[in-house]
Amino acid sequence: MVLYLVGLGLGSLDDVTVRGAKALDESSYLYLEAYTSVQEDLSVNFLKERYPTKEVIEADRTMVESACDDMLERAKNSVVSFLVVGDPFGATTHADLFLRAKEMGVEIKIFHNTSIINAVGTTGLQLYRFGQVVSIPFFDGTWRPTSFVDKILENFQMGLHTLALLDIKVKEQSVENMIRQRPIFEPPRFMTVNQAVEQILSVLSDRNLQEDNVQQVEKHILTPQSLACGVARVGCKDQVIRFGTLEELRHFDFGRELHSVIICAPELHEIEESFRQLYSK
């Protein structure tokens, strides 16, 4: 039989491609990946209502990364669809799943869709001017990874925009519950543009206070007054696009999840500048 990797797009189930929709109709099992991205209109309950005769399973991080063999075994004898918000290859985890399916001799077919990585073109910032994509994790007490800022600075120095994907915490356990092996999970958390900008500025501030910092040039190129663009719910009816300085975006209300932030290149193309003016009002 076959395993379908189906991209759901960013808005709703209506955004699935025609070929992807046919794959869902053919499937006996629908696995909804529910940790690299989530969408209110693409929940397990919604899928159960739309496909009442099919078995719908939520695929959390543990299942996908460590316990997907049952799904792959099913795909040897049944038609199985693995559903991903955005595009199936928007996360490294799904590339690993593809390789594991190949190793097990499972036939696999891909149905691509829009992801945040190309949908940010709606901001008017030209996609060919984007550098490496970064992920910004939640700071947690003394755990403050800062490598994402190094990548932002590298892009900035090369005159490139940076798309920053913001942390999502779904079905996470506290350290105590993990140690005690209690199946109790923390409430979901979704990083906002405001939190992401706060962390970026915090890292830059810490570095600029270090007198022996060999990269002193950093404080001269990326500051609270540097231009950025915050986006929320791209592809949905209530999407938000807002340009402003990092300091301005720090205080702007983007509403509910999901959010992403773009740190703009030092100079904009004239068309990009027109979009900046449009989305700064």
PDB file of C-alpha atoms in Angstrom:
ATOM      1  CA  MET A   1       0.000   0.000   0.000  1.00  0.00           C
ATOM      2  CA  VAL A   2       1.246   3.534   0.538  1.00  0.00           C
ATOM      3  CA  LEU A   3       2.136   6.338   2.934  1.00  0.00           C
ATOM      4  CA  TYR A   4       1.062   9.779   1.774  1.00  0.00           C
ATOM      5  CA  LEU A   5       2.821  12.850   3.182  1.00  0.00           C
ATOM      6  CA  VAL A   6       0.208  15.581   2.731  1.00  0.00           C
ATOM      7  CA  GLY A   7       0.836  19.294   3.202  1.00  0.00           C
ATOM      8  CA  LEU A   8      -2.250  21.047   4.565  1.00  0.00           C
ATOM      9  CA  GLY A   9      -1.198  24.610   3.814  1.00  0.00           C
ATOM     10  CA  LEU A  10      -1.612  27.428   6.302  1.00  0.00           C
ATOM     11  CA  GLY A  11      -5.283  28.372   6.392  1.00  0.00           C
ATOM     12  CA  SER A  12      -7.765  25.518   6.544  1.00  0.00           C
ATOM     13  CA  LEU A  13      -8.499  22.090   5.111  1.00  0.00           C
ATOM     14  CA  ASP A  14      -9.874  23.856   2.035  1.00  0.00           C
ATOM     15  CA  ASP A  15      -6.275  24.812   1.180  1.00  0.00           C
ATOM     16  CA  VAL A  16      -5.238  21.204   0.560  1.00  0.00           C
ATOM     17  CA  THR A  17      -4.400  20.625  -3.107  1.00  0.00           C
ATOM     18  CA  VAL A  18      -6.790  18.612  -5.276  1.00  0.00           C
ATOM     19  CA  ARG A  19      -4.336  15.696  -5.400  1.00  0.00           C
ATOM     20  CA  GLY A  20      -3.796  15.929  -1.643  1.00  0.00           C
ATOM     21  CA  ALA A  21      -7.551  15.854  -1.009  1.00  0.00           C
ATOM     22  CA  LYS A  22      -7.863  12.716  -3.152  1.00  0.00           C
ATOM     23  CA  ALA A  23      -5.122  11.109  -1.062  1.00  0.00           C
ATOM     24  CA  LEU A  24      -7.065  11.846   2.130  1.00  0.00           C
ATOM     25  CA  ASP A  25     -10.222  10.351   0.616  1.00  0.00           C
ATOM     26  CA  GLU A  26      -8.319   7.151  -0.241  1.00  0.00           C
ATOM     27  CA  SER A  27      -6.763   6.785   3.215  1.00  0.00           C
ATOM     28  CA  SER A  28      -7.945   4.530   6.016  1.00  0.00           C
ATOM     29  CA  TYR A  29      -5.750   6.216   8.643  1.00  0.00           C
ATOM     30  CA  LEU A  30      -5.023   9.927   9.065  1.00  0.00           C
ATOM     31  CA  TYR A  31      -2.099  10.935  11.286  1.00  0.00           C
ATOM     32  CA  LEU A  32      -2.079  14.650  12.110  1.00  0.00           C
ATOM     33  CA  GLU A  33       1.373  15.922  13.038  1.00  0.00           C
ATOM     34  CA  ALA A  34       0.762  18.237  15.991  1.00  0.00           C
ATOM     35  CA  TYR A  35       3.996  19.726  17.256  1.00  0.00           C
ATOM     36  CA  THR A  36       6.090  21.491  14.562  1.00  0.00           C
ATOM     37  CA  SER A  37       3.087  23.664  13.684  1.00  0.00           C
ATOM     38  CA  VAL A  38      -0.565  23.840  14.622  1.00  0.00           C
ATOM     39  CA  GLN A  39      -3.646  25.470  13.152  1.00  0.00           C
ATOM     40  CA  GLU A  40      -6.959  26.038  14.904  1.00  0.00           C
ATOM     41  CA  ASP A  41      -8.965  24.944  11.853  1.00  0.00           C
ATOM     42  CA  LEU A  42      -6.855  21.804  11.338  1.00  0.00           C
ATOM     43  CA  SER A  43      -7.376  19.968  14.625  1.00  0.00           C
ATOM     44  CA  VAL A  44      -7.896  16.249  15.253  1.00  0.00           C
ATOM     45  CA  ASN A  45     -11.535  16.896  16.217  1.00  0.00           C
ATOM     46  CA  PHE A  46     -12.107  18.853  13.013  1.00  0.00           C
ATOM     47  CA  LEU A  47     -10.667  16.017  10.931  1.00  0.00           C
ATOM     48  CA  LYS A  48     -12.843  13.480  12.750  1.00  0.00           C
ATOM     49  CA  GLU A  49     -15.911  15.522  11.850  1.00  0.00           C
ATOM     50  CA  ARG A  50     -14.830  15.836   8.211  1.00  0.00           C
ATOM     51  CA  TYR A  51     -13.825  12.147   7.908  1.00  0.00           C
ATOM     52  CA  PRO A  52     -16.076  10.213  10.345  1.00  0.00           C
ATOM     53  CA  THR A  53     -15.332   6.807   8.785  1.00  0.00           C
ATOM     54  CA  LYS A  54     -11.552   7.099   9.131  1.00  0.00           C
ATOM     55  CA  GLU A  55      -9.293   6.614  12.122  1.00  0.00           C
ATOM     56  CA  VAL A  56      -7.690   9.962  13.005  1.00  0.00           C
ATOM     57  CA  ILE A  57      -4.601   9.886  15.216  1.00  0.00           C
ATOM     58  CA  GLU A  58      -2.706  12.803  16.753  1.00  0.00           C
ATOM     59  CA  ALA A  59       1.005  12.394  16.029  1.00  0.00           C
ATOM     60  CA  ASP A  60       2.983  14.119  18.777  1.00  0.00           C
ATOM     61  CA  ARG A  61       6.758  14.553  18.904  1.00  0.00           C
ATOM     62  CA  THR A  62       7.396  11.261  20.709  1.00  0.00           C
ATOM     63  CA  MET A  63       5.312   9.292  18.234  1.00  0.00           C
ATOM     64  CA  VAL A  64       6.940  10.809  15.141  1.00  0.00           C
ATOM     65  CA  GLU A  65      10.546  10.811  16.327  1.00  0.00           C
ATOM     66  CA  SER A  66      10.635   7.561  18.319  1.00  0.00           C
ATOM     67  CA  ALA A  67       7.535   5.438  17.791  1.00  0.00           C
ATOM     68  CA  CYS A  68       6.395   5.761  14.187  1.00  0.00           C
ATOM     69  CA  ASP A  69       7.001   2.103  13.323  1.00  0.00           C
ATOM     70  CA  ASP A  70       3.321   1.206  13.875  1.00  0.00           C
ATOM     71  CA  MET A  71       2.279   3.841  11.346  1.00  0.00           C
ATOM     72  CA  LEU A  72       4.855   2.626   8.834  1.00  0.00           C
ATOM     73  CA  GLU A  73       3.787  -1.004   9.329  1.00  0.00           C
ATOM     74  CA  ARG A  74       0.186   0.013   8.685  1.00  0.00           C
ATOM     75  CA  ALA A  75       1.285   1.671   5.458  1.00  0.00           C
ATOM     76  CA  LYS A  76       2.537  -1.697   4.200  1.00  0.00           C
ATOM     77  CA  ASN A  77      -1.025  -3.047   4.167  1.00  0.00           C
ATOM     78  CA  SER A  78      -3.253   0.051   4.137  1.00  0.00           C
ATOM     79  CA  VAL A  79      -3.389   3.568   2.739  1.00  0.00           C
ATOM     80  CA  VAL A  80      -2.082   5.943   5.401  1.00  0.00           C
ATOM     81  CA  SER A  81      -1.790   9.735   5.284  1.00  0.00           C
ATOM     82  CA  PHE A  82       0.566  11.756   7.456  1.00  0.00           C
ATOM     83  CA  LEU A  83      -0.748  15.331   7.554  1.00  0.00           C
ATOM     84  CA  VAL A  84       1.471  18.346   8.129  1.00  0.00           C
ATOM     85  CA  VAL A  85       0.438  21.983   8.550  1.00  0.00           C
ATOM     86  CA  GLY A  86       2.327  23.823   5.805  1.00  0.00           C
ATOM     87  CA  ASP A  87       4.530  21.638   3.607  1.00  0.00           C
ATOM     88  CA  PRO A  88       5.651  18.058   4.436  1.00  0.00           C
ATOM     89  CA  PHE A  89       9.314  19.030   4.229  1.00  0.00           C
ATOM     90  CA  GLY A  90       9.028  22.189   6.312  1.00  0.00           C
ATOM     91  CA  ALA A  91      10.737  20.371   9.218  1.00  0.00           C
ATOM     92  CA  THR A  92      13.788  18.096   9.370  1.00  0.00           C
ATOM     93  CA  THR A  93      11.771  15.524  11.313  1.00  0.00           C
ATOM     94  CA  HIS A  94       9.652  14.778   8.261  1.00  0.00           C
ATOM     95  CA  ALA A  95      12.706  14.241   6.075  1.00  0.00           C
ATOM     96  CA  ASP A  96      13.823  11.650   8.631  1.00  0.00           C
ATOM     97  CA  LEU A  97      10.385  10.021   8.486  1.00  0.00           C
ATOM     98  CA  PHE A  98      10.682   9.823   4.686  1.00  0.00           C
ATOM     99  CA  LEU A  99      14.036   8.044   4.958  1.00  0.00           C
ATOM    100  CA  ARG A 100      12.762   5.598   7.579  1.00  0.00           C
ATOM    101  CA  ALA A 101       9.814   4.717   5.344  1.00  0.00           C
ATOM    102  CA  LYS A 102      12.209   4.050   2.461  1.00  0.00           C
ATOM    103  CA  GLU A 103      14.363   1.831   4.681  1.00  0.00           C
ATOM    104  CA  MET A 104      11.292  -0.225   5.641  1.00  0.00           C
ATOM    105  CA  GLY A 105      10.262  -0.638   2.014  1.00  0.00           C
ATOM    106  CA  VAL A 106       7.128   1.494   2.364  1.00  0.00           C
ATOM    107  CA  GLU A 107       5.908   3.198  -0.793  1.00  0.00           C
ATOM    108  CA  ILE A 108       5.667   6.923  -0.160  1.00  0.00           C
ATOM    109  CA  LYS A 109       4.154   9.836  -2.100  1.00  0.00           C
ATOM    110  CA  ILE A 110       4.445  13.551  -1.389  1.00  0.00           C
ATOM    111  CA  PHE A 111       1.800  16.246  -1.808  1.00  0.00           C
ATOM    112  CA  HIS A 112       3.346  19.668  -1.341  1.00  0.00           C
ATOM    113  CA  ASN A 113       1.639  22.837  -0.146  1.00  0.00           C
ATOM    114  CA  THR A 114       2.338  26.390   0.966  1.00  0.00           C
ATOM    115  CA  SER A 115       4.555  26.846   4.029  1.00  0.00           C
ATOM    116  CA  ILE A 116       5.523  29.904   6.041  1.00  0.00           C
ATOM    117  CA  ILE A 117       8.923  29.815   4.328  1.00  0.00           C
ATOM    118  CA  ASN A 118       7.475  30.906   0.992  1.00  0.00           C
ATOM    119  CA  ALA A 119       4.236  32.506   2.205  1.00  0.00           C
ATOM    120  CA  VAL A 120       6.217  35.346   3.825  1.00  0.00           C
ATOM    121  CA  GLY A 121       6.450  36.709   0.298  1.00  0.00           C
ATOM    122  CA  THR A 122       3.075  38.272   1.112  1.00  0.00           C
ATOM    123  CA  THR A 123       4.977  40.868   3.141  1.00  0.00           C
ATOM    124  CA  GLY A 124       6.468  42.214  -0.088  1.00  0.00           C
ATOM    125  CA  LEU A 125       9.973  41.238   0.986  1.00  0.00           C
ATOM    126  CA  GLN A 126      11.551  39.435  -1.946  1.00  0.00           C
ATOM    127  CA  LEU A 127      12.177  35.750  -1.274  1.00  0.00           C
ATOM    128  CA  TYR A 128      15.523  35.644  -3.054  1.00  0.00           C
ATOM    129  CA  ARG A 129      16.811  38.208  -0.515  1.00  0.00           C
ATOM    130  CA  PHE A 130      16.298  35.896   2.476  1.00  0.00           C
ATOM    131  CA  GLY A 131      19.267  34.255   4.148  1.00  0.00           C
ATOM    132  CA  GLN A 132      19.306  31.238   6.444  1.00  0.00           C
ATOM    133  CA  VAL A 133      16.116  30.609   8.428  1.00  0.00           C
ATOM    134  CA  VAL A 134      16.449  30.594  12.212  1.00  0.00           C
ATOM    135  CA  SER A 135      14.380  29.154  15.050  1.00  0.00           C
ATOM    136  CA  ILE A 136      14.018  31.116  18.285  1.00  0.00           C
ATOM    137  CA  PRO A 137      13.494  28.928  21.377  1.00  0.00           C
ATOM    138  CA  PHE A 138      11.915  30.052  24.619  1.00  0.00           C
ATOM    139  CA  PHE A 139      14.494  31.147  27.188  1.00  0.00           C
ATOM    140  CA  ASP A 140      14.019  29.051  30.299  1.00  0.00           C
ATOM    141  CA  GLY A 141      15.705  30.311  33.454  1.00  0.00           C
ATOM    142  CA  THR A 142      19.447  30.099  32.932  1.00  0.00           C
ATOM    143  CA  TRP A 143      19.026  28.235  29.624  1.00  0.00           C
ATOM    144  CA  ARG A 144      19.494  31.016  27.084  1.00  0.00           C
ATOM    145  CA  PRO A 145      20.770  29.681  23.735  1.00  0.00           C
ATOM    146  CA  THR A 146      21.904  32.549  21.526  1.00  0.00           C
ATOM    147  CA  SER A 147      23.151  30.956  18.297  1.00  0.00           C
ATOM    148  CA  PHE A 148      20.058  32.216  16.463  1.00  0.00           C
ATOM    149  CA  VAL A 149      21.314  35.791  16.943  1.00  0.00           C
ATOM    150  CA  ASP A 150      24.643  34.888  15.323  1.00  0.00           C
ATOM    151  CA  LYS A 151      22.768  33.688  12.225  1.00  0.00           C
ATOM    152  CA  ILE A 152      20.620  36.832  12.162  1.00  0.00           C
ATOM    153  CA  LEU A 153      23.780  38.946  12.297  1.00  0.00           C
ATOM    154  CA  GLU A 154      25.427  36.919   9.515  1.00  0.00           C
ATOM    155  CA  ASN A 155      22.414  37.484   7.271  1.00  0.00           C
ATOM    156  CA  PHE A 156      22.240  41.153   8.221  1.00  0.00           C
ATOM    157  CA  GLN A 157      25.901  41.735   7.402  1.00  0.00           C
ATOM    158  CA  MET A 158      25.358  40.141   3.974  1.00  0.00           C
ATOM    159  CA  GLY A 159      22.378  42.410   3.256  1.00  0.00           C
ATOM    160  CA  LEU A 160      19.808  39.605   3.648  1.00  0.00           C
ATOM    161  CA  HIS A 161      16.499  39.271   5.479  1.00  0.00           C
ATOM    162  CA  THR A 162      16.083  36.639   8.213  1.00  0.00           C
ATOM    163  CA  LEU A 163      12.894  34.659   8.748  1.00  0.00           C
ATOM    164  CA  ALA A 164      12.672  33.601  12.391  1.00  0.00           C
ATOM    165  CA  LEU A 165      10.358  30.708  13.249  1.00  0.00           C
ATOM    166  CA  LEU A 166       9.085  30.984  16.816  1.00  0.00           C
ATOM    167  CA  ASP A 167       8.979  28.277  19.458  1.00  0.00           C
ATOM    168  CA  ILE A 168       5.900  26.135  20.059  1.00  0.00           C
ATOM    169  CA  LYS A 169       5.460  24.083  23.210  1.00  0.00           C
ATOM    170  CA  VAL A 170       2.732  21.468  22.823  1.00  0.00           C
ATOM    171  CA  LYS A 171       2.282  18.422  25.053  1.00  0.00           C
ATOM    172  CA  GLU A 172       5.362  19.278  27.118  1.00  0.00           C
ATOM    173  CA  GLN A 173       6.001  17.869  30.598  1.00  0.00           C
ATOM    174  CA  SER A 174       7.533  19.559  33.609  1.00  0.00           C
ATOM    175  CA  VAL A 175      10.837  18.099  34.824  1.00  0.00           C
ATOM    176  CA  GLU A 176       9.110  16.712  37.933  1.00  0.00           C
ATOM    177  CA  ASN A 177       6.355  14.983  35.969  1.00  0.00           C
ATOM    178  CA  MET A 178       8.910  13.615  33.524  1.00  0.00           C
ATOM    179  CA  ILE A 179      11.047  12.172  36.340  1.00  0.00           C
ATOM    180  CA  ARG A 180       8.009  10.668  38.041  1.00  0.00           C
ATOM    181  CA  GLN A 181       6.729   9.405  34.665  1.00  0.00           C
ATOM    182  CA  ARG A 182       3.375  11.066  35.211  1.00  0.00           C
ATOM    183  CA  PRO A 183       1.389  11.659  31.988  1.00  0.00           C
ATOM    184  CA  ILE A 184       0.624  15.259  32.952  1.00  0.00           C
ATOM    185  CA  PHE A 185       1.323  17.926  30.365  1.00  0.00           C
ATOM    186  CA  GLU A 186       1.853  21.666  30.586  1.00  0.00           C
ATOM    187  CA  PRO A 187      -0.584  24.058  28.862  1.00  0.00           C
ATOM    188  CA  PRO A 188       0.415  24.820  25.240  1.00  0.00           C
ATOM    189  CA  ARG A 189       2.654  27.854  24.744  1.00  0.00           C
ATOM    190  CA  PHE A 190       3.240  29.751  21.523  1.00  0.00           C
ATOM    191  CA  MET A 191       5.981  32.362  21.272  1.00  0.00           C
ATOM    192  CA  THR A 192       4.778  35.779  20.162  1.00  0.00           C
ATOM    193  CA  VAL A 193       6.564  38.340  18.022  1.00  0.00           C
ATOM    194  CA  ASN A 194       6.872  40.438  21.180  1.00  0.00           C
ATOM    195  CA  GLN A 195       8.662  37.688  23.103  1.00  0.00           C
ATOM    196  CA  ALA A 196      10.962  36.915  20.173  1.00  0.00           C
ATOM    197  CA  VAL A 197      11.968  40.556  19.799  1.00  0.00           C
ATOM    198  CA  GLU A 198      12.478  40.841  23.554  1.00  0.00           C
ATOM    199  CA  GLN A 199      14.884  37.911  23.466  1.00  0.00           C
ATOM    200  CA  ILE A 200      16.796  39.255  20.452  1.00  0.00           C
ATOM    201  CA  LEU A 201      17.250  42.653  22.098  1.00  0.00           C
ATOM    202  CA  SER A 202      18.212  41.013  25.378  1.00  0.00           C
ATOM    203  CA  VAL A 203      21.004  39.035  23.717  1.00  0.00           C
ATOM    204  CA  LEU A 204      22.289  42.086  21.855  1.00  0.00           C
ATOM    205  CA  SER A 205      22.237  44.129  25.056  1.00  0.00           C
ATOM    206  CA  ASP A 206      24.158  41.462  26.972  1.00  0.00           C
ATOM    207  CA  ARG A 207      26.815  41.265  24.281  1.00  0.00           C
ATOM    208  CA  ASN A 208      27.251  45.008  24.023  1.00  0.00           C
ATOM    209  CA  LEU A 209      27.870  45.232  27.766  1.00  0.00           C
ATOM    210  CA  GLN A 210      30.838  42.885  27.496  1.00  0.00           C
ATOM    211  CA  GLU A 211      33.931  45.031  27.137  1.00  0.00           C
ATOM    212  CA  ASP A 212      36.001  42.155  25.763  1.00  0.00           C
ATOM    213  CA  ASN A 213      33.470  41.303  23.052  1.00  0.00           C
ATOM    214  CA  VAL A 214      35.554  40.883  19.886  1.00  0.00           C
ATOM    215  CA  GLN A 215      32.494  41.490  17.712  1.00  0.00           C
ATOM    216  CA  GLN A 216      31.887  45.058  18.797  1.00  0.00           C
ATOM    217  CA  VAL A 217      30.667  45.830  15.282  1.00  0.00           C
ATOM    218  CA  GLU A 218      27.421  44.052  16.185  1.00  0.00           C
ATOM    219  CA  LYS A 219      26.123  46.958  18.232  1.00  0.00           C
ATOM    220  CA  HIS A 220      26.591  49.279  15.282  1.00  0.00           C
ATOM    221  CA  ILE A 221      24.534  47.301  12.795  1.00  0.00           C
ATOM    222  CA  LEU A 222      21.592  45.722  14.627  1.00  0.00           C
ATOM    223  CA  THR A 223      19.855  47.858  17.226  1.00  0.00           C
ATOM    224  CA  PRO A 224      16.371  48.390  18.692  1.00  0.00           C
ATOM    225  CA  GLN A 225      15.840  50.828  15.819  1.00  0.00           C
ATOM    226  CA  SER A 226      16.540  48.259  13.099  1.00  0.00           C
ATOM    227  CA  LEU A 227      13.630  47.402  10.793  1.00  0.00           C
ATOM    228  CA  ALA A 228      11.674  44.205  11.223  1.00  0.00           C
ATOM    229  CA  CYS A 229       8.333  42.729  10.181  1.00  0.00           C
ATOM    230  CA  GLY A 230       6.031  40.722  12.408  1.00  0.00           C
ATOM    231  CA  VAL A 231       3.425  38.381  10.918  1.00  0.00           C
ATOM    232  CA  ALA A 232       0.638  36.370  12.482  1.00  0.00           C
ATOM    233  CA  ARG A 233      -1.674  33.682  11.092  1.00  0.00           C
ATOM    234  CA  VAL A 234      -0.300  33.964   7.558  1.00  0.00           C
ATOM    235  CA  GLY A 235      -2.733  32.443   5.078  1.00  0.00           C
ATOM    236  CA  CYS A 236      -5.747  32.879   7.364  1.00  0.00           C
ATOM    237  CA  LYS A 237      -8.556  35.395   7.015  1.00  0.00           C
ATOM    238  CA  ASP A 238      -7.295  37.380   9.997  1.00  0.00           C
ATOM    239  CA  GLN A 239      -3.601  37.426   9.081  1.00  0.00           C
ATOM    240  CA  VAL A 240      -1.586  40.386  10.379  1.00  0.00           C
ATOM    241  CA  ILE A 241       1.478  41.987   8.752  1.00  0.00           C
ATOM    242  CA  ARG A 242       3.241  44.834  10.522  1.00  0.00           C
ATOM    243  CA  PHE A 243       6.530  46.586   9.769  1.00  0.00           C
ATOM    244  CA  GLY A 244       8.297  48.622  12.412  1.00  0.00           C
ATOM    245  CA  THR A 245      11.502  48.905  14.341  1.00  0.00           C
ATOM    246  CA  LEU A 246      12.323  46.070  16.712  1.00  0.00           C
ATOM    247  CA  GLU A 247      11.420  48.395  19.562  1.00  0.00           C
ATOM    248  CA  GLU A 248       8.032  49.196  17.995  1.00  0.00           C
ATOM    249  CA  LEU A 249       7.167  45.556  17.306  1.00  0.00           C
ATOM    250  CA  ARG A 250       8.070  44.762  20.885  1.00  0.00           C
ATOM    251  CA  HIS A 251       4.827  46.482  21.935  1.00  0.00           C
ATOM    252  CA  PHE A 252       2.453  45.732  19.029  1.00  0.00           C
ATOM    253  CA  ASP A 253      -0.437  43.315  19.630  1.00  0.00           C
ATOM    254  CA  PHE A 254      -0.447  40.622  16.927  1.00  0.00           C
ATOM    255  CA  GLY A 255      -3.277  38.613  18.468  1.00  0.00           C
ATOM    256  CA  ARG A 256      -3.452  34.833  18.739  1.00  0.00           C
ATOM    257  CA  GLU A 257      -0.904  32.327  17.417  1.00  0.00           C
ATOM    258  CA  LEU A 258       0.904  31.511  15.188  1.00  0.00           C
ATOM    259  CA  HIS A 259       3.532  34.259  14.863  1.00  0.00           C
ATOM    260  CA  SER A 260       6.790  34.695  12.948  1.00  0.00           C
ATOM    261  CA  VAL A 261       9.191  37.613  12.708  1.00  0.00           C
ATOM    262  CA  ILE A 262      11.454  38.840   9.936  1.00  0.00           C
ATOM    263  CA  ILE A 263      14.559  40.896  10.667  1.00  0.00           C
ATOM    264  CA  CYS A 264      14.930  42.994   7.548  1.00  0.00           C
ATOM    265  CA  ALA A 265      18.129  43.627   5.627  1.00  0.00           C
ATOM    266  CA  PRO A 266      19.752  47.032   6.267  1.00  0.00           C
ATOM    267  CA  GLU A 267      18.446  48.334   2.916  1.00  0.00           C
ATOM    268  CA  LEU A 268      15.179  47.616   1.113  1.00  0.00           C
ATOM    269  CA  HIS A 269      14.493  47.415  -2.609  1.00  0.00           C
ATOM    270  CA  GLU A 270      12.111  50.164  -3.772  1.00  0.00           C
ATOM    271  CA  ILE A 271       9.243  47.682  -4.140  1.00  0.00           C
ATOM    272  CA  GLU A 272       9.955  46.321  -0.665  1.00  0.00           C
ATOM    273  CA  GLU A 273       9.923  49.887   0.621  1.00  0.00           C
ATOM    274  CA  SER A 274       6.448  50.388  -0.859  1.00  0.00           C
ATOM    275  CA  PHE A 275       5.204  47.340   1.042  1.00  0.00           C
ATOM    276  CA  ARG A 276       6.884  48.617   4.209  1.00  0.00           C
ATOM    277  CA  GLN A 277       4.952  51.859   3.933  1.00  0.00           C
ATOM    278  CA  LEU A 278       1.712  49.954   3.218  1.00  0.00           C
ATOM    279  CA  TYR A 279       2.068  47.730   6.283  1.00  0.00           C
ATOM    280  CA  SER A 280       3.382  50.368   8.683  1.00  0.00           C
ATOM    281  CA  LYS A 281       0.042  52.186   8.981  1.00  0.00           C
TER     282      LYS A 281
END
